mmCIF file of C-alpha atoms and ligand atoms in Angstrom:
data_model
loop_
_atom_site.group_PDB
_atom_site.id
_atom_site.type_symbol
_atom_site.label_atom_id
_atom_site.label_comp_id
_atom_site.label_asym_id
_atom_site.label_seq_id
_atom_site.Cartn_x
_atom_site.Cartn_y
_atom_site.Cartn_z
ATOM 1 C CA MET A 1 37.599 4.978 2.212
ATOM 2 C CA LYS A 2 34.571 6.949 1.076
ATOM 3 C CA ARG A 3 31.405 5.074 0.386
ATOM 4 C CA VAL A 4 29.459 5.065 -2.839
ATOM 5 C CA LEU A 5 25.840 4.055 -3.168
ATOM 6 C CA SER A 6 23.659 3.796 -6.206
ATOM 7 C CA GLY A 7 20.670 1.799 -7.290
ATOM 8 C CA MET A 8 18.499 0.733 -10.169
ATOM 9 C CA ARG A 9 14.896 -0.328 -10.235
ATOM 10 C CA PRO A 10 14.368 -3.892 -11.479
ATOM 11 C CA THR A 11 12.442 -2.999 -14.619
ATOM 12 C CA GLY A 12 14.065 -5.476 -16.995
ATOM 13 C CA LYS A 13 17.312 -6.046 -18.762
ATOM 14 C CA LEU A 14 19.793 -3.276 -19.322
ATOM 15 C CA HIS A 15 20.268 -1.386 -22.563
ATOM 16 C CA LEU A 16 23.099 0.694 -23.962
ATOM 17 C CA GLY A 17 21.783 3.794 -22.210
ATOM 18 C CA HIS A 18 22.257 2.088 -18.845
ATOM 19 C CA TRP A 19 25.764 1.070 -19.791
ATOM 20 C CA VAL A 20 26.889 4.536 -20.854
ATOM 21 C CA GLY A 21 24.874 6.383 -18.239
ATOM 22 C CA ALA A 22 25.662 4.271 -15.210
ATOM 23 C CA LEU A 23 27.277 0.851 -15.293
ATOM 24 C CA GLU A 24 30.484 1.886 -17.019
ATOM 25 C CA ASN A 25 30.996 4.437 -14.280
ATOM 26 C CA TRP A 26 30.033 2.043 -11.477
ATOM 27 C CA LEU A 27 32.793 -0.291 -12.623
ATOM 28 C CA LYS A 28 35.391 2.446 -12.323
ATOM 29 C CA LEU A 29 34.127 3.482 -8.904
ATOM 30 C CA GLN A 30 34.516 0.000 -7.465
ATOM 31 C CA GLU A 31 38.280 0.325 -8.035
ATOM 32 C CA LYS A 32 38.507 3.383 -5.793
ATOM 33 C CA TYR A 33 35.718 3.274 -3.246
ATOM 34 C CA GLU A 34 33.689 1.004 -1.060
ATOM 35 C CA CYS A 35 30.620 0.600 -3.244
ATOM 36 C CA PHE A 36 27.059 -0.443 -2.473
ATOM 37 C CA TYR A 37 24.866 -1.206 -5.457
ATOM 38 C CA ALA A 38 21.204 -1.771 -4.729
ATOM 39 C CA ILE A 39 18.459 -3.364 -6.732
ATOM 40 C CA VAL A 40 15.678 -1.157 -5.451
ATOM 41 C CA ASP A 41 12.626 -3.375 -5.685
ATOM 42 C CA TRP A 42 10.563 -1.306 -3.231
ATOM 43 C CA HIS A 43 11.057 1.653 -5.525
ATOM 44 C CA ALA A 44 9.659 -0.426 -8.381
ATOM 45 C CA LEU A 45 6.443 -0.715 -6.352
ATOM 46 C CA THR A 46 6.000 3.045 -6.141
ATOM 47 C CA THR A 47 4.839 3.114 -9.763
ATOM 48 C CA ASP A 48 4.061 -0.556 -10.496
ATOM 49 C CA TYR A 49 2.209 -1.584 -7.351
ATOM 50 C CA ASP A 50 -0.561 -3.237 -9.381
ATOM 51 C CA ARG A 51 1.645 -5.241 -11.733
ATOM 52 C CA THR A 52 4.286 -6.903 -9.646
ATOM 53 C CA GLU A 53 4.475 -10.280 -11.362
ATOM 54 C CA LYS A 54 7.713 -9.513 -13.258
ATOM 55 C CA ILE A 55 9.669 -7.919 -10.429
ATOM 56 C CA ARG A 56 11.269 -11.135 -9.165
ATOM 57 C CA GLU A 57 12.559 -12.262 -12.537
ATOM 58 C CA ASN A 58 13.735 -8.725 -13.244
ATOM 59 C CA ILE A 59 15.811 -8.773 -10.075
ATOM 60 C CA ILE A 60 17.715 -11.831 -11.297
ATOM 61 C CA GLU A 61 18.016 -10.333 -14.775
ATOM 62 C CA ILE A 62 19.482 -7.057 -13.568
ATOM 63 C CA ALA A 63 21.855 -8.772 -11.152
ATOM 64 C CA SER A 64 23.049 -11.011 -14.008
ATOM 65 C CA ASP A 65 23.614 -7.925 -16.150
ATOM 66 C CA TRP A 66 25.630 -6.255 -13.407
ATOM 67 C CA LEU A 67 27.756 -9.333 -12.832
ATOM 68 C CA ALA A 68 28.312 -9.934 -16.538
ATOM 69 C CA ALA A 69 29.384 -6.315 -16.930
ATOM 70 C CA GLY A 70 32.037 -6.854 -14.268
ATOM 71 C CA LEU A 71 30.589 -5.653 -10.993
ATOM 72 C CA ASP A 72 32.541 -7.760 -8.579
ATOM 73 C CA PRO A 73 30.707 -9.055 -5.500
ATOM 74 C CA ASN A 74 34.055 -9.363 -3.726
ATOM 75 C CA ARG A 75 34.639 -5.653 -4.085
ATOM 76 C CA SER A 76 31.201 -4.144 -4.220
ATOM 77 C CA THR A 77 28.174 -5.026 -2.150
ATOM 78 C CA ILE A 78 25.453 -6.058 -4.559
ATOM 79 C CA PHE A 79 22.169 -6.326 -2.719
ATOM 80 C CA LEU A 80 18.405 -6.234 -2.738
ATOM 81 C CA GLN A 81 16.732 -3.284 -1.050
ATOM 82 C CA SER A 82 13.772 -5.287 0.291
ATOM 83 C CA HIS A 83 16.155 -7.662 2.076
ATOM 84 C CA VAL A 84 17.576 -4.851 4.169
ATOM 85 C CA LYS A 85 14.679 -3.822 6.385
ATOM 86 C CA GLN A 86 16.697 -0.978 7.865
ATOM 87 C CA HIS A 87 15.975 1.012 4.689
ATOM 88 C CA ALA A 88 12.289 0.847 5.576
ATOM 89 C CA GLU A 89 12.832 1.714 9.222
ATOM 90 C CA LEU A 90 14.962 4.717 8.338
ATOM 91 C CA HIS A 91 12.453 5.737 5.671
ATOM 92 C CA LEU A 92 9.742 5.797 8.314
ATOM 93 C CA LEU A 93 11.837 7.806 10.748
ATOM 94 C CA LEU A 94 12.857 10.289 8.063
ATOM 95 C CA SER A 95 9.231 10.653 7.025
ATOM 96 C CA MET A 96 8.529 12.144 10.463
ATOM 97 C CA ILE A 97 10.840 15.087 9.825
ATOM 98 C CA THR A 98 10.398 15.629 6.097
ATOM 99 C CA PRO A 99 8.089 18.568 5.358
ATOM 100 C CA LEU A 100 5.361 17.787 2.836
ATOM 101 C CA GLY A 101 6.155 20.956 0.939
ATOM 102 C CA TRP A 102 9.645 19.716 0.128
ATOM 103 C CA LEU A 103 8.229 16.586 -1.486
ATOM 104 C CA LEU A 104 5.495 18.384 -3.391
ATOM 105 C CA ARG A 105 8.119 20.715 -4.851
ATOM 106 C CA VAL A 106 10.402 17.964 -6.211
ATOM 107 C CA PRO A 107 10.228 18.580 -9.983
ATOM 108 C CA THR A 108 10.253 14.870 -10.872
ATOM 109 C CA TYR A 109 7.102 14.357 -8.804
ATOM 110 C CA LYS A 110 4.752 16.282 -11.076
ATOM 111 C CA GLU A 111 6.728 15.439 -14.179
ATOM 112 C CA GLN A 112 6.502 11.681 -13.605
ATOM 113 C CA MET A 113 2.801 11.982 -12.834
ATOM 114 C CA ARG A 114 2.318 13.667 -16.186
ATOM 115 C CA GLN A 115 4.500 11.192 -18.045
ATOM 116 C CA LEU A 116 2.937 8.113 -16.491
ATOM 117 C CA SER A 117 -0.585 9.462 -16.829
ATOM 118 C CA ASP A 118 -2.031 5.979 -17.316
ATOM 119 C CA ARG A 119 -1.125 5.159 -13.680
ATOM 120 C CA ASP A 120 -2.726 6.494 -10.554
ATOM 121 C CA LEU A 121 0.251 7.909 -8.728
ATOM 122 C CA HIS A 122 -1.660 9.837 -6.087
ATOM 123 C CA THR A 123 -0.257 7.570 -3.429
ATOM 124 C CA TYR A 124 1.621 8.073 -0.208
ATOM 125 C CA GLY A 125 4.428 5.791 -1.419
ATOM 126 C CA PHE A 126 4.996 7.643 -4.656
ATOM 127 C CA LEU A 127 5.200 11.004 -2.915
ATOM 128 C CA GLY A 128 7.712 9.466 -0.532
ATOM 129 C CA TYR A 129 9.914 8.059 -3.309
ATOM 130 C CA PRO A 130 12.775 10.506 -2.638
ATOM 131 C CA VAL A 131 12.579 9.895 1.123
ATOM 132 C CA LEU A 132 13.117 6.187 0.535
ATOM 133 C CA GLN A 133 15.951 7.067 -1.830
ATOM 134 C CA THR A 134 17.473 9.238 0.907
ATOM 135 C CA ALA A 135 17.250 6.320 3.322
ATOM 136 C CA ASP A 136 18.964 4.060 0.734
ATOM 137 C CA ILE A 137 21.913 6.401 0.638
ATOM 138 C CA ILE A 138 22.380 7.543 4.207
ATOM 139 C CA VAL A 139 21.723 4.203 5.866
ATOM 140 C CA TYR A 140 25.289 3.424 4.688
ATOM 141 C CA LYS A 141 26.501 6.975 5.355
ATOM 142 C CA ALA A 142 27.436 7.034 1.694
ATOM 143 C CA GLU A 143 28.987 10.295 0.559
ATOM 144 C CA LEU A 144 29.011 9.763 -3.178
ATOM 145 C CA VAL A 145 26.044 8.911 -5.355
ATOM 146 C CA PRO A 146 26.592 8.308 -9.056
ATOM 147 C CA VAL A 147 23.372 9.216 -10.863
ATOM 148 C CA GLY A 148 22.072 10.733 -14.062
ATOM 149 C CA GLU A 149 21.103 14.390 -14.375
ATOM 150 C CA ASP A 150 17.428 13.528 -13.758
ATOM 151 C CA GLN A 151 18.238 12.454 -10.186
ATOM 152 C CA LYS A 152 19.967 15.682 -9.175
ATOM 153 C CA PHE A 153 16.964 17.033 -7.268
ATOM 154 C CA HIS A 154 16.581 13.812 -5.329
ATOM 155 C CA ILE A 155 20.145 14.033 -4.044
ATOM 156 C CA GLU A 156 19.642 17.685 -3.228
ATOM 157 C CA LEU A 157 16.597 16.725 -1.194
ATOM 158 C CA ALA A 158 18.631 13.999 0.515
ATOM 159 C CA ARG A 159 21.096 16.673 1.630
ATOM 160 C CA GLU A 160 18.293 18.821 2.970
ATOM 161 C CA ILE A 161 16.834 15.929 4.929
ATOM 162 C CA VAL A 162 20.296 15.133 6.321
ATOM 163 C CA ARG A 163 20.766 18.726 7.458
ATOM 164 C CA ARG A 164 17.411 18.723 9.185
ATOM 165 C CA PHE A 165 18.139 15.404 10.864
ATOM 166 C CA ASN A 166 21.587 16.498 12.033
ATOM 167 C CA HIS A 167 20.108 19.780 13.281
ATOM 168 C CA PHE A 168 17.542 17.987 15.484
ATOM 169 C CA TYR A 169 19.554 15.030 16.701
ATOM 170 C CA GLY A 170 23.249 15.817 16.267
ATOM 171 C CA LYS A 171 25.630 15.110 13.461
ATOM 172 C CA VAL A 172 24.981 11.511 12.498
ATOM 173 C CA PHE A 173 25.012 11.649 8.693
ATOM 174 C CA PRO A 174 27.422 13.090 6.163
ATOM 175 C CA GLU A 175 25.816 15.082 3.346
ATOM 176 C CA PRO A 176 25.746 12.940 0.218
ATOM 177 C CA LYS A 177 26.949 14.375 -3.051
ATOM 178 C CA GLU A 178 25.979 13.330 -6.533
ATOM 179 C CA ILE A 179 28.526 12.244 -9.111
ATOM 180 C CA LEU A 180 26.789 13.282 -12.292
ATOM 181 C CA THR A 181 27.700 10.903 -15.059
ATOM 182 C CA PRO A 182 28.239 13.023 -18.132
ATOM 183 C CA VAL A 183 25.774 11.201 -20.293
ATOM 184 C CA PRO A 184 26.193 11.435 -23.987
ATOM 185 C CA LYS A 185 22.564 11.250 -24.981
ATOM 186 C CA ILE A 186 21.888 7.877 -26.548
ATOM 187 C CA LEU A 187 18.945 7.701 -28.913
ATOM 188 C CA GLY A 188 16.946 4.591 -29.676
ATOM 189 C CA ILE A 189 16.350 3.013 -33.055
ATOM 190 C CA ASP A 190 13.352 5.290 -33.707
ATOM 191 C CA GLY A 191 15.259 8.468 -32.872
ATOM 192 C CA ARG A 192 13.639 9.037 -29.482
ATOM 193 C CA LYS A 193 15.488 8.744 -26.160
ATOM 194 C CA MET A 194 16.492 5.113 -25.671
ATOM 195 C CA SER A 195 14.053 3.523 -23.274
ATOM 196 C CA LYS A 196 12.721 0.065 -22.722
ATOM 197 C CA SER A 197 9.188 1.401 -22.509
ATOM 198 C CA TYR A 198 9.424 2.977 -25.987
ATOM 199 C CA GLY A 199 10.443 -0.392 -27.442
ATOM 200 C CA ASN A 200 13.393 1.288 -29.172
ATOM 201 C CA ALA A 201 16.243 -0.019 -27.039
ATOM 202 C CA ILE A 202 19.369 -1.911 -28.001
ATOM 203 C CA PHE A 203 20.115 -4.247 -25.119
ATOM 204 C CA MET A 204 23.579 -5.018 -23.839
ATOM 205 C CA ASP A 205 23.023 -8.710 -24.497
ATOM 206 C CA ASP A 206 21.611 -8.323 -28.021
ATOM 207 C CA SER A 207 23.148 -10.917 -30.340
ATOM 208 C CA PRO A 208 24.992 -9.858 -33.502
ATOM 209 C CA GLU A 209 21.850 -10.838 -35.445
ATOM 210 C CA GLU A 210 19.647 -8.695 -33.232
ATOM 211 C CA LEU A 211 22.067 -5.797 -33.593
ATOM 212 C CA LYS A 212 21.780 -6.044 -37.372
ATOM 213 C CA LYS A 213 18.020 -6.335 -37.244
ATOM 214 C CA LYS A 214 17.755 -3.215 -35.105
ATOM 215 C CA ILE A 215 20.487 -1.009 -36.521
ATOM 216 C CA PHE A 216 20.101 -1.485 -40.282
ATOM 217 C CA PRO A 217 16.580 -0.012 -40.361
ATOM 218 C CA MET A 218 17.450 2.752 -37.879
ATOM 219 C CA VAL A 219 16.429 6.302 -38.777
ATOM 220 C CA THR A 220 19.319 8.543 -39.838
ATOM 221 C CA ASP A 221 19.734 12.207 -40.759
ATOM 222 C CA THR A 222 16.711 12.856 -42.977
ATOM 223 C CA ARG A 223 18.852 14.948 -45.341
ATOM 224 C CA ARG A 224 20.470 11.766 -46.647
ATOM 225 C CA LYS A 225 17.721 10.616 -48.937
ATOM 226 C CA ARG A 226 20.183 9.381 -51.484
ATOM 227 C CA ARG A 227 23.721 8.155 -51.001
ATOM 228 C CA THR A 228 24.980 11.252 -52.812
ATOM 229 C CA ASP A 229 23.262 13.609 -50.331
ATOM 230 C CA PRO A 230 25.667 14.869 -47.682
ATOM 231 C CA GLY A 231 24.500 14.435 -44.087
ATOM 232 C CA GLN A 232 24.958 16.019 -40.703
ATOM 233 C CA PRO A 233 25.990 13.433 -38.100
ATOM 234 C CA GLU A 234 24.909 15.718 -35.259
ATOM 235 C CA ASP A 235 21.324 15.248 -36.437
ATOM 236 C CA CYS A 236 21.553 11.475 -36.684
ATOM 237 C CA PRO A 237 20.488 8.969 -33.986
ATOM 238 C CA VAL A 238 23.089 6.463 -35.237
ATOM 239 C CA TRP A 239 25.756 9.031 -34.520
ATOM 240 C CA THR A 240 24.803 9.204 -30.825
ATOM 241 C CA LEU A 241 25.863 5.571 -30.640
ATOM 242 C CA HIS A 242 29.084 6.144 -32.557
ATOM 243 C CA LYS A 243 29.928 8.928 -30.129
ATOM 244 C CA ALA A 244 29.564 6.531 -27.236
ATOM 245 C CA PHE A 245 31.191 3.444 -28.728
ATOM 246 C CA THR A 246 33.435 4.181 -31.716
ATOM 247 C CA PRO A 247 37.033 5.299 -31.118
ATOM 248 C CA GLU A 248 37.728 8.895 -32.098
ATOM 249 C CA GLU A 249 39.959 8.196 -35.069
ATOM 250 C CA LYS A 250 37.446 5.984 -36.820
ATOM 251 C CA ARG A 251 34.741 8.438 -35.915
ATOM 252 C CA ARG A 252 36.503 11.299 -37.672
ATOM 253 C CA GLU A 253 36.671 9.214 -40.820
ATOM 254 C CA LEU A 254 32.934 8.459 -40.624
ATOM 255 C CA TYR A 255 32.138 12.101 -39.942
ATOM 256 C CA GLU A 256 33.897 13.156 -43.083
ATOM 257 C CA GLY A 257 32.362 10.282 -45.040
ATOM 258 C CA CYS A 258 28.908 11.433 -43.987
ATOM 259 C CA THR A 259 29.285 15.189 -44.473
ATOM 260 C CA LYS A 260 30.974 14.735 -47.857
ATOM 261 C CA ALA A 261 28.701 11.904 -48.979
ATOM 262 C CA LYS A 262 31.672 9.578 -49.419
ATOM 263 C CA ILE A 263 30.028 6.733 -47.538
ATOM 264 C CA GLY A 264 26.477 5.493 -47.338
ATOM 265 C CA CYS A 265 24.489 5.129 -44.134
ATOM 266 C CA LEU A 266 24.697 1.378 -44.538
ATOM 267 C CA ASP A 267 28.508 1.544 -44.400
ATOM 268 C CA CYS A 268 28.298 3.717 -41.332
ATOM 269 C CA LYS A 269 25.875 1.337 -39.634
ATOM 270 C CA LYS A 270 28.038 -1.674 -40.453
ATOM 271 C CA VAL A 271 30.910 -0.092 -38.552
ATOM 272 C CA LEU A 272 28.641 0.427 -35.549
ATOM 273 C CA ILE A 273 27.303 -3.113 -35.642
ATOM 274 C CA GLN A 274 30.844 -4.449 -35.789
ATOM 275 C CA ARG A 275 31.927 -2.249 -32.926
ATOM 276 C CA LEU A 276 29.007 -3.212 -30.669
ATOM 277 C CA THR A 277 29.408 -6.879 -31.540
ATOM 278 C CA GLU A 278 33.034 -6.761 -30.375
ATOM 279 C CA LYS A 279 32.510 -4.482 -27.415
ATOM 280 C CA PHE A 280 29.827 -6.677 -25.841
ATOM 281 C CA GLN A 281 31.154 -10.072 -26.911
ATOM 282 C CA ASP A 282 32.605 -10.792 -23.501
ATOM 283 C CA PHE A 283 29.485 -9.434 -21.817
ATOM 284 C CA ARG A 284 27.214 -11.699 -23.869
ATOM 285 C CA GLU A 285 29.252 -14.762 -22.950
ATOM 286 C CA LYS A 286 29.198 -13.917 -19.256
ATOM 287 C CA LYS A 287 25.493 -13.142 -19.384
ATOM 288 C CA GLU A 288 24.860 -16.577 -20.905
ATOM 289 C CA TYR A 289 26.882 -18.055 -18.086
ATOM 290 C CA TYR A 290 24.904 -16.305 -15.362
ATOM 291 C CA LYS A 291 21.645 -17.178 -17.076
ATOM 292 C CA SER A 292 22.556 -20.815 -16.637
ATOM 293 C CA LYS A 293 23.539 -20.211 -12.986
ATOM 294 C CA LYS A 294 20.511 -18.501 -11.531
ATOM 295 C CA GLY A 295 21.066 -20.206 -8.188
ATOM 296 C CA ASP A 296 24.509 -18.623 -7.930
ATOM 297 C CA VAL A 297 23.125 -15.211 -8.815
ATOM 298 C CA ILE A 298 20.503 -15.529 -6.103
ATOM 299 C CA ASP A 299 23.191 -16.565 -3.591
ATOM 300 C CA ILE A 300 25.257 -13.513 -4.478
ATOM 301 C CA ILE A 301 22.276 -11.226 -3.902
ATOM 302 C CA ILE A 302 21.450 -12.878 -0.582
ATOM 303 C CA GLU A 303 25.061 -12.732 0.607
ATOM 304 C CA GLY A 304 25.344 -9.084 -0.425
ATOM 305 C CA SER A 305 22.118 -8.276 1.362
ATOM 306 C CA LYS A 306 23.464 -9.821 4.577
ATOM 307 C CA LYS A 307 26.574 -7.696 4.371
ATOM 308 C CA ALA A 308 24.500 -4.617 3.667
ATOM 309 C CA THR A 309 22.210 -5.429 6.589
ATOM 310 C CA GLU A 310 25.152 -5.503 9.004
ATOM 311 C CA GLU A 311 26.306 -2.078 7.901
ATOM 312 C CA ALA A 312 22.802 -0.630 7.855
ATOM 313 C CA GLU A 313 22.053 -1.954 11.328
ATOM 314 C CA LYS A 314 25.066 -0.093 12.751
ATOM 315 C CA THR A 315 23.587 3.145 11.487
ATOM 316 C CA LEU A 316 20.107 2.320 12.762
ATOM 317 C CA GLU A 317 21.433 1.621 16.254
ATOM 318 C CA GLU A 318 22.880 5.083 16.277
ATOM 319 C CA VAL A 319 19.696 6.604 14.851
ATOM 320 C CA ARG A 320 17.389 4.918 17.381
ATOM 321 C CA GLU A 321 19.669 6.102 20.135
ATOM 322 C CA VAL A 322 19.743 9.772 19.130
ATOM 323 C CA MET A 323 16.044 9.831 18.282
ATOM 324 C CA GLY A 324 15.019 8.093 21.496
ATOM 325 C CA VAL A 325 13.328 5.186 19.783
ATOM 326 C CA GLY A 326 12.883 1.875 21.611
ATOM 327 C CA ILE A 327 13.957 0.588 24.983
ATOM 328 C CA SER A 328 16.278 -2.213 25.995
ATOM 329 C CA PRO A 329 16.450 -4.435 29.086
ATOM 330 C CA GLY A 330 18.444 -3.079 31.988
ATOM 331 C CA ARG A 331 18.461 0.406 30.666
ATOM 332 C CA ILE A 332 16.631 3.027 32.701
HETATM 333 N N1 LIG B 1 15.691 6.857 -8.270
HETATM 334 C C1 LIG B 1 16.770 6.180 -8.921
HETATM 335 C C2 LIG B 1 16.448 6.068 -10.426
HETATM 336 O O1 LIG B 1 15.308 6.021 -10.797
HETATM 337 C C3 LIG B 1 16.999 4.803 -8.365
HETATM 338 C C4 LIG B 1 17.465 4.865 -6.948
HETATM 339 C C5 LIG B 1 16.793 4.451 -5.836
HETATM 340 C C6 LIG B 1 18.703 5.370 -6.483
HETATM 341 N N2 LIG B 1 17.523 4.639 -4.717
HETATM 342 C C7 LIG B 1 18.705 5.202 -5.081
HETATM 343 C C8 LIG B 1 19.796 5.935 -7.136
HETATM 344 C C9 LIG B 1 19.762 5.652 -4.304
HETATM 345 C C10 LIG B 1 20.860 6.380 -6.352
HETATM 346 C C11 LIG B 1 20.829 6.232 -4.950
HETATM 347 O O2 LIG B 1 17.382 6.010 -11.201
HETATM 348 FE FE1 SF4 B 2 24.005 8.951 -39.741
HETATM 349 FE FE2 SF4 B 2 26.157 7.645 -40.475
HETATM 350 FE FE3 SF4 B 2 24.161 8.073 -42.210
HETATM 351 FE FE4 SF4 B 2 25.676 10.074 -41.419
HETATM 352 S S1 SF4 B 2 26.341 8.302 -42.586
HETATM 353 S S2 SF4 B 2 23.460 10.100 -41.553
HETATM 354 S S3 SF4 B 2 26.092 9.546 -39.300
HETATM 355 S S4 SF4 B 2 24.087 6.825 -40.358
#
């Protein structure tokens, strides 16, 4: 059975963008493959090294979100990156063979620096972000990596590092391939890309009241100043959510209602609120449950990390051997 690996940084609870862009797909993959899902807390340090106080609680939060969404620890290995030291060892070994030029040319490197201009990201760790990501993947010899479009270059780099490694030391690693999740772009309540840092996110565990409070005032197509003005759903942030969550038949009705000014935006939003309330009802209940069982969540992460460590160690034994690292008693 092929292996799948993916990860998320523990930056806080998950919003609808995470659901559509990743989690929904992760759930399907666990039916077909042997899946490893990592909470990559070391990666969180690459940008947030000077504000680490929330990382621990975020780890529990994200694990609770995964479990509530239906990631099954009996099927998938749910684990914490920093508990599997082999990621760090492999990262170090890969850093020996990774040309600096490759890292400096990764488009996300300069882009992130620009976007997070309030942080000093001229660090060794930040430049090495994709090398650590490569280690995350290949330490399990994972062949499939479900990620968003923005991660494409990182997986490409992972393949290049694998080729270089295999060229020097023999074929140890398979080349990982991305599974690009076709992400319908989800906009936040202010019309910008949904993101926790913009403060415009609808979270998976938002209560029906919170959904109302966020969605009713949401910006819509600016052409609909009055109820009698026809609108264009394709220019409306609310519509991005309908596209992701409302069944096609109902959506066609709303589309017509909007373009022919037969319904008001409030009607349209009510349908969405109803839909999201139902869709995440079960999730909210399970999330409540896990919130009251933090000890169990921690146990699941620790257990998963042990399992991951066993698998990762097998790979590292092979890597040390082919690279000539370390000695052992009785071996000349
Ligand atoms: N860089 C990924 C992101 O920001 C997170 C990540 C870390 C990851 N290691 C990974 C994703 C390995 C896939 C595989 O989304
Ligand atoms: Fe957007 Fe719906 Fe209003 Fe049309 S009716 S502009 S899709 S909220």
